[in-house]
Short mmCIF file of C-alpha atoms in Angstrom, two decimals:
data_model
loop_
_atom_site.label_atom_id
_atom_site.label_comp_id
_atom_site.label_asym_id
_atom_site.label_seq_id
_atom_site.Cartn_x
_atom_site.Cartn_y
_atom_site.Cartn_z
CA MET Q 13 -47.06 14.76 -3.22
CA ASP Q 14 -43.26 15.97 -3.02
CA THR Q 15 -40.99 12.95 -1.71
CA GLU Q 16 -38.02 13.10 -0.32
CA VAL Q 17 -34.86 12.41 -1.92
CA GLU Q 18 -33.56 9.93 0.20
CA GLN Q 19 -28.71 11.05 0.14
CA GLU Q 20 -26.65 8.42 -0.81
CA ALA Q 21 -23.30 8.57 0.93
CA PRO Q 22 -21.11 10.57 -1.38
CA LEU Q 23 -17.80 8.25 -0.87
CA THR Q 24 -18.07 4.99 1.23
CA ILE Q 25 -16.42 1.18 1.12
CA ILE Q 26 -18.88 -0.71 -1.34
CA GLY Q 27 -18.33 2.55 -3.55
CA LEU Q 28 -14.45 1.77 -3.72
CA ILE Q 29 -14.73 -1.68 -4.00
CA ARG Q 30 -17.20 -1.07 -7.56
CA THR Q 31 -14.92 0.60 -8.44
CA LEU Q 32 -11.85 -2.22 -7.98
CA THR Q 33 -13.60 -4.47 -8.87
CA ALA Q 34 -15.14 -3.07 -12.57
CA ARG Q 35 -14.23 -4.03 -15.69
CA ALA Q 36 -11.38 -2.02 -16.57
CA THR Q 37 -9.45 -2.53 -13.04
CA LEU Q 38 -10.77 -6.10 -12.22
CA PRO Q 39 -8.87 -8.17 -14.77
CA HIS Q 40 -5.47 -5.93 -13.21
CA LEU Q 41 -6.27 -7.02 -9.95
CA LEU Q 42 -6.60 -11.07 -10.04
CA GLY Q 43 -3.86 -10.89 -12.37
CA PHE Q 44 -1.03 -8.82 -10.01
CA PHE Q 45 -2.52 -10.74 -6.99
CA ALA Q 46 -1.94 -14.09 -9.12
CA LEU Q 47 1.61 -13.16 -10.00
CA VAL Q 48 1.93 -12.20 -5.82
CA VAL Q 49 1.29 -15.52 -5.14
CA ALA Q 50 3.23 -17.17 -7.14
CA LEU Q 51 6.28 -15.30 -6.69
CA PHE Q 52 4.98 -15.85 -2.80
CA LEU Q 53 5.18 -19.51 -3.60
CA VAL Q 54 8.71 -19.52 -5.31
CA VAL Q 55 10.75 -17.79 -2.73
CA GLY Q 56 9.41 -20.35 -0.36
CA GLY Q 57 9.81 -23.31 -2.51
CA SER Q 58 14.06 -22.04 -2.80
CA ARG Q 59 15.66 -19.22 -0.99
CA ASP Q 60 18.31 -19.32 -4.11
CA LEU Q 61 15.77 -17.47 -6.23
CA GLU Q 62 14.99 -14.86 -3.94
CA VAL Q 63 16.86 -11.62 -5.81
CA GLU Q 64 14.91 -13.41 -8.93
CA SER Q 65 11.53 -12.91 -8.01
CA ALA Q 66 12.23 -9.55 -5.99
CA ALA Q 67 13.50 -7.81 -9.47
CA ALA Q 68 10.23 -9.64 -11.53
CA PHE Q 69 7.99 -7.65 -8.94
CA VAL Q 70 10.35 -4.34 -8.64
CA GLY Q 71 9.54 -4.73 -12.49
CA MET Q 72 5.12 -5.21 -12.60
CA GLY Q 73 5.05 -2.43 -10.13
CA LEU Q 74 7.60 0.11 -12.30
CA ALA Q 75 5.56 -1.53 -15.67
CA TYR Q 76 2.26 -1.34 -13.67
CA ALA Q 77 3.24 2.48 -12.94
CA GLY Q 78 4.28 3.28 -16.61
CA VAL Q 79 0.98 2.66 -17.68
CA ALA Q 80 -1.39 3.96 -14.85
CA MET Q 81 0.60 7.21 -16.31
CA LEU Q 82 -0.21 6.42 -19.79
CA ALA Q 83 -3.59 4.66 -19.78
CA GLU Q 84 -5.79 8.12 -20.61
CA GLN Q 85 -3.62 8.04 -24.02
CA PRO Q 86 -6.18 6.66 -26.80
CA THR Q 87 -3.64 4.25 -27.86
CA VAL Q 88 -2.26 2.80 -24.81
CA ARG Q 89 -6.02 2.31 -23.45
CA GLY Q 90 -6.84 0.10 -26.24
CA TRP Q 91 -4.30 -2.27 -24.94
CA VAL Q 92 -4.85 -2.52 -21.08
CA VAL Q 93 -8.24 -1.38 -21.13
CA ALA Q 94 -11.02 -3.41 -20.57
CA GLU Q 95 -14.00 -1.74 -22.56
CA LYS Q 96 -17.85 -2.19 -21.25
CA GLY Q 97 -19.67 -4.06 -24.04
CA GLY Q 98 -16.06 -5.29 -25.46
CA ALA Q 99 -15.20 -8.86 -26.31
CA PRO Q 100 -15.39 -11.71 -23.53
CA TRP Q 101 -11.78 -12.26 -24.17
CA THR Q 102 -10.39 -8.69 -24.14
CA LEU Q 103 -10.12 -9.48 -20.01
CA VAL Q 104 -7.26 -11.77 -20.23
CA THR Q 105 -5.53 -9.90 -23.24
CA VAL Q 106 -5.23 -6.35 -21.05
CA LEU Q 107 -2.84 -8.25 -19.57
CA LEU Q 108 -0.01 -9.31 -21.78
CA ALA Q 109 1.62 -5.50 -23.03
CA PRO Q 110 2.18 -5.03 -18.82
CA LEU Q 111 2.80 -8.64 -18.15
CA ALA Q 112 5.40 -8.16 -20.81
CA LEU Q 113 6.41 -4.67 -19.88
CA GLY Q 114 7.30 -6.31 -16.46
CA ALA Q 115 9.15 -9.52 -17.63
CA VAL Q 116 11.51 -7.21 -19.79
CA LEU Q 117 11.85 -4.50 -17.11
CA ALA Q 118 12.62 -7.38 -14.64
CA GLY Q 119 15.56 -9.01 -16.65
CA LEU Q 120 17.06 -5.44 -17.59
CA LEU Q 121 17.41 -4.69 -13.25
CA LEU Q 122 18.41 -8.71 -13.08
CA THR Q 123 20.96 -7.94 -15.24
CA ALA Q 124 21.64 -4.53 -14.10
CA VAL Q 125 22.38 -5.56 -10.18
CA GLU Q 126 23.97 -8.82 -11.13
CA GLY Q 127 26.38 -7.10 -12.73
CA ALA Q 128 27.52 -4.37 -10.06
CA GLY Q 129 27.58 -7.13 -7.63
CA VAL Q 130 24.56 -5.76 -5.23
CA GLY Q 131 22.10 -8.44 -6.81
CA SER Q 132 20.88 -9.09 -2.04
CA THR Q 133 19.74 -5.73 -2.00
CA LEU Q 134 16.70 -6.42 -4.55
CA PRO Q 135 14.52 -7.57 -1.56
CA LEU Q 136 15.85 -4.25 0.74
CA ALA Q 137 15.02 -1.98 -2.05
CA LEU Q 138 11.60 -3.77 -2.37
CA ALA Q 139 9.93 -3.34 1.04
CA ALA Q 140 11.32 0.36 0.86
CA LEU Q 141 9.21 0.70 -3.44
CA PHE Q 142 6.35 -0.50 -0.46
CA VAL Q 143 6.34 2.30 1.47
CA ALA Q 144 6.95 5.10 -0.82
CA TRP Q 145 3.90 3.32 -2.73
CA SER Q 146 2.36 3.41 0.15
CA ILE Q 147 2.40 7.35 1.14
CA GLY Q 148 1.71 8.08 -2.42
CA GLN Q 149 -1.66 5.99 -2.13
CA GLY Q 150 -1.99 7.83 0.40
CA ARG Q 151 -1.10 11.61 -1.09
CA SER Q 152 -3.41 10.18 -3.79
CA PHE Q 153 -6.73 8.96 -2.24
CA ARG Q 154 -6.60 12.74 -0.18
CA SER Q 155 -6.47 14.33 -4.06
CA ALA Q 156 -9.31 12.14 -4.80
CA VAL Q 157 -11.13 13.30 -1.96
CA VAL Q 158 -10.31 16.99 -1.88
CA ARG Q 159 -11.79 16.43 -5.69
CA TRP Q 160 -15.00 14.23 -5.29
CA PRO Q 161 -18.05 16.35 -6.07
CA THR Q 162 -19.85 16.80 -2.68
CA SER Q 163 -20.70 20.17 -3.60
CA THR Q 164 -24.29 19.58 -4.50
CA LEU Q 165 -25.07 17.22 -1.21
CA THR Q 166 -25.89 18.46 1.83
CA ALA Q 167 -23.02 18.63 4.69
CA ALA Q 168 -23.48 15.41 7.17
CA PRO Q 169 -21.76 17.18 10.50
CA ARG Q 170 -18.75 14.97 12.32
CA SER Q 171 -19.85 12.19 14.72
CA PRO Q 172 -18.18 12.01 17.15
CA PRO Q 173 -16.23 15.59 16.43
CA GLY Q 174 -13.43 16.68 15.01
CA GLY Q 175 -10.95 16.48 18.39
CA PHE Q 176 -12.40 13.58 19.39
CA ALA Q 177 -11.96 12.01 16.35
CA THR Q 178 -8.73 12.28 15.95
CA SER Q 179 -7.77 11.67 19.54
CA VAL Q 180 -9.48 7.79 18.11
CA ARG Q 181 -7.49 7.68 14.68
CA LEU Q 182 -3.81 8.21 16.17
CA GLY Q 183 -5.07 5.32 19.47
CA ILE Q 184 -5.96 3.23 16.57
CA MET Q 185 -2.85 3.80 14.59
CA ALA Q 186 -0.04 3.29 18.06
CA ILE Q 187 -1.96 0.51 18.36
CA LEU Q 188 -1.51 -0.80 14.46
CA LEU Q 189 2.41 -0.08 14.97
CA VAL Q 190 2.81 -1.28 18.35
CA ALA Q 191 1.87 -4.71 16.75
CA VAL Q 192 3.58 -4.56 13.84
CA LEU Q 193 6.58 -3.59 16.09
CA LEU Q 194 5.44 -6.66 18.10
CA ALA Q 195 4.92 -8.88 15.24
CA GLN Q 196 8.71 -7.86 13.10
CA GLY Q 197 10.65 -7.93 16.48
CA ALA Q 198 8.75 -12.07 16.66
CA LEU Q 199 9.71 -12.83 12.84
CA ALA Q 200 13.55 -11.54 13.56
CA GLY Q 201 13.28 -14.13 16.46
CA THR Q 202 12.39 -11.16 19.19
CA SER Q 203 9.23 -12.68 21.07
CA ILE Q 204 7.40 -11.77 24.05
CA LEU Q 205 5.97 -15.67 23.63
CA THR Q 206 8.86 -16.33 25.56
CA ALA Q 207 9.48 -16.27 29.55
CA SER Q 208 12.93 -13.86 28.73
CA VAL Q 209 10.84 -11.70 26.48
CA GLY Q 210 9.45 -8.75 27.57
CA LEU Q 211 7.53 -5.83 25.73
CA PHE Q 212 10.03 -3.36 26.50
CA ASP Q 213 12.98 -6.15 25.10
CA VAL Q 214 11.14 -6.24 21.81
CA LEU Q 215 10.51 -2.49 22.27
CA PHE Q 216 14.71 -1.81 23.36
CA ASP Q 217 15.61 -4.37 20.26
CA GLN Q 218 13.99 -2.49 17.59
CA ILE Q 219 13.86 0.88 18.74
CA GLY Q 220 15.95 1.88 15.37
CA LEU Q 221 12.19 0.69 13.73
CA ALA Q 222 10.45 2.77 16.74
CA ALA Q 223 11.67 6.10 15.77
CA GLY Q 224 11.50 5.43 11.86
CA LEU Q 225 8.13 4.03 12.60
CA VAL Q 226 7.24 7.76 14.50
CA VAL Q 227 8.67 9.72 11.84
CA LEU Q 228 6.89 7.23 9.65
CA VAL Q 229 3.18 8.87 11.81
CA VAL Q 230 4.61 12.79 11.91
CA ALA Q 231 5.04 12.79 7.66
CA GLY Q 232 1.59 10.96 7.45
CA GLU Q 233 0.20 13.78 9.67
CA PHE Q 234 2.13 16.79 7.91
CA LEU Q 235 1.00 14.93 3.86
CA THR Q 236 -2.45 14.73 4.68
CA ALA Q 237 -3.09 17.62 7.00
CA GLU Q 238 -4.49 19.52 3.65
CA GLY Q 239 -7.01 16.47 2.67
CA ARG Q 240 -7.77 16.44 6.53
CA ARG Q 241 -8.90 19.28 6.75
CA ALA Q 242 -10.99 19.68 3.14
CA CYS Q 243 -12.90 17.08 4.08
CA GLY Q 244 -12.85 18.10 8.18
CA SER Q 245 -17.36 19.19 7.64
CA ASP Q 246 -18.25 16.18 6.65
CA ARG Q 247 -18.26 13.02 8.00
CA TRP Q 248 -18.40 10.22 4.90
CA THR Q 249 -15.57 12.32 3.28
CA SER Q 250 -13.74 12.43 7.05
CA ARG Q 251 -14.53 8.96 7.94
CA MET Q 252 -13.25 7.25 4.12
CA PHE Q 253 -10.02 9.66 4.75
CA GLY Q 254 -8.97 7.99 8.01
CA ARG Q 255 -9.81 5.01 7.69
CA TRP Q 256 -7.56 4.73 4.29
CA HIS Q 257 -5.31 6.70 6.23
CA VAL Q 258 -4.56 4.57 8.85
CA LEU Q 259 -4.97 1.24 6.62
CA ALA Q 260 -1.28 3.23 4.25
CA VAL Q 261 0.37 4.15 7.14
CA GLY Q 262 0.07 0.75 8.91
CA PHE Q 263 0.95 -0.71 5.15
CA ALA Q 264 3.83 1.04 4.81
CA ALA Q 265 4.98 1.06 8.87
CA TRP Q 266 4.75 -3.27 7.70
CA HIS Q 267 7.15 -2.75 4.93
CA LEU Q 268 9.42 -0.36 6.93
CA GLY Q 269 9.80 -3.47 9.59
CA THR Q 270 11.11 -5.79 6.96
CA ALA Q 271 13.52 -3.17 5.76
CA TRP Q 272 14.76 -2.43 8.72
CA ARG Q 273 15.00 -6.88 9.50
CA HIS Q 274 16.72 -7.51 6.59
CA ILE Q 275 19.90 -4.60 7.56
CA THR Q 276 19.78 -5.76 11.42
CA SER Q 277 19.82 -9.17 9.76
CA GLN Q 278 22.87 -8.15 8.30
CA GLN Q 279 24.88 -7.19 11.77
CA PRO Q 280 23.45 -9.56 14.40
CA GLN Q 281 25.32 -7.48 16.90
CA VAL Q 282 22.31 -4.69 16.44
CA ALA Q 283 19.34 -6.96 16.42
CA THR Q 284 19.54 -10.61 17.96
#
């Protein structure tokens, strides 16, 4: 008797979670998360260490960028990847090389910027790097979706249709960006919760950031156009691509707002 073979969704959130929690990636994910929490606590406890914390974060980011590019080299892979079936302690030892490299890079960076007298620009540079990282994540995910082996599977028609789905995605993105504007305005001291401040006051006060967010959305649509065309006929890949795009733009928007707030905090006449 013939049995119907049930097709799995070629790309799902569960699949991405499994990839992130795999033995090769989970130690680095947890280690980096612990480092972020530690740096956040350091900055929260002492503003005098803000520059040092930013240098540490930038150093670790550069270290992991280098590790990611070289991880397929057999020599490097043995140092940074906990292979399946390996000893339990390798889950910890694989963190040593990235942490050591990050510490060295952070020290060199801190020495260079302090020597040049531009240490106060490091937090701003960190926020800018996060914007670039978010755009890079969107681009890399686009490439992954385009290469995803779905040719052997029957394409599942999109529902809702492409035009309506695009409108929904852009609408959600607009709501998210307005929320970012309001949150950044509140952090900058302009909150709509006060009786004398309205929504348009916040938008006007943050007009430069609003323009930057519009540019970010336009750039995102341009950079992802190829990916949207490539996965436009299949609902699974199209849905995952759209969700990741919204998340990447939202993440970039938040850190663009952080950079804007840092700039305007040095210029009280621009944003109060």
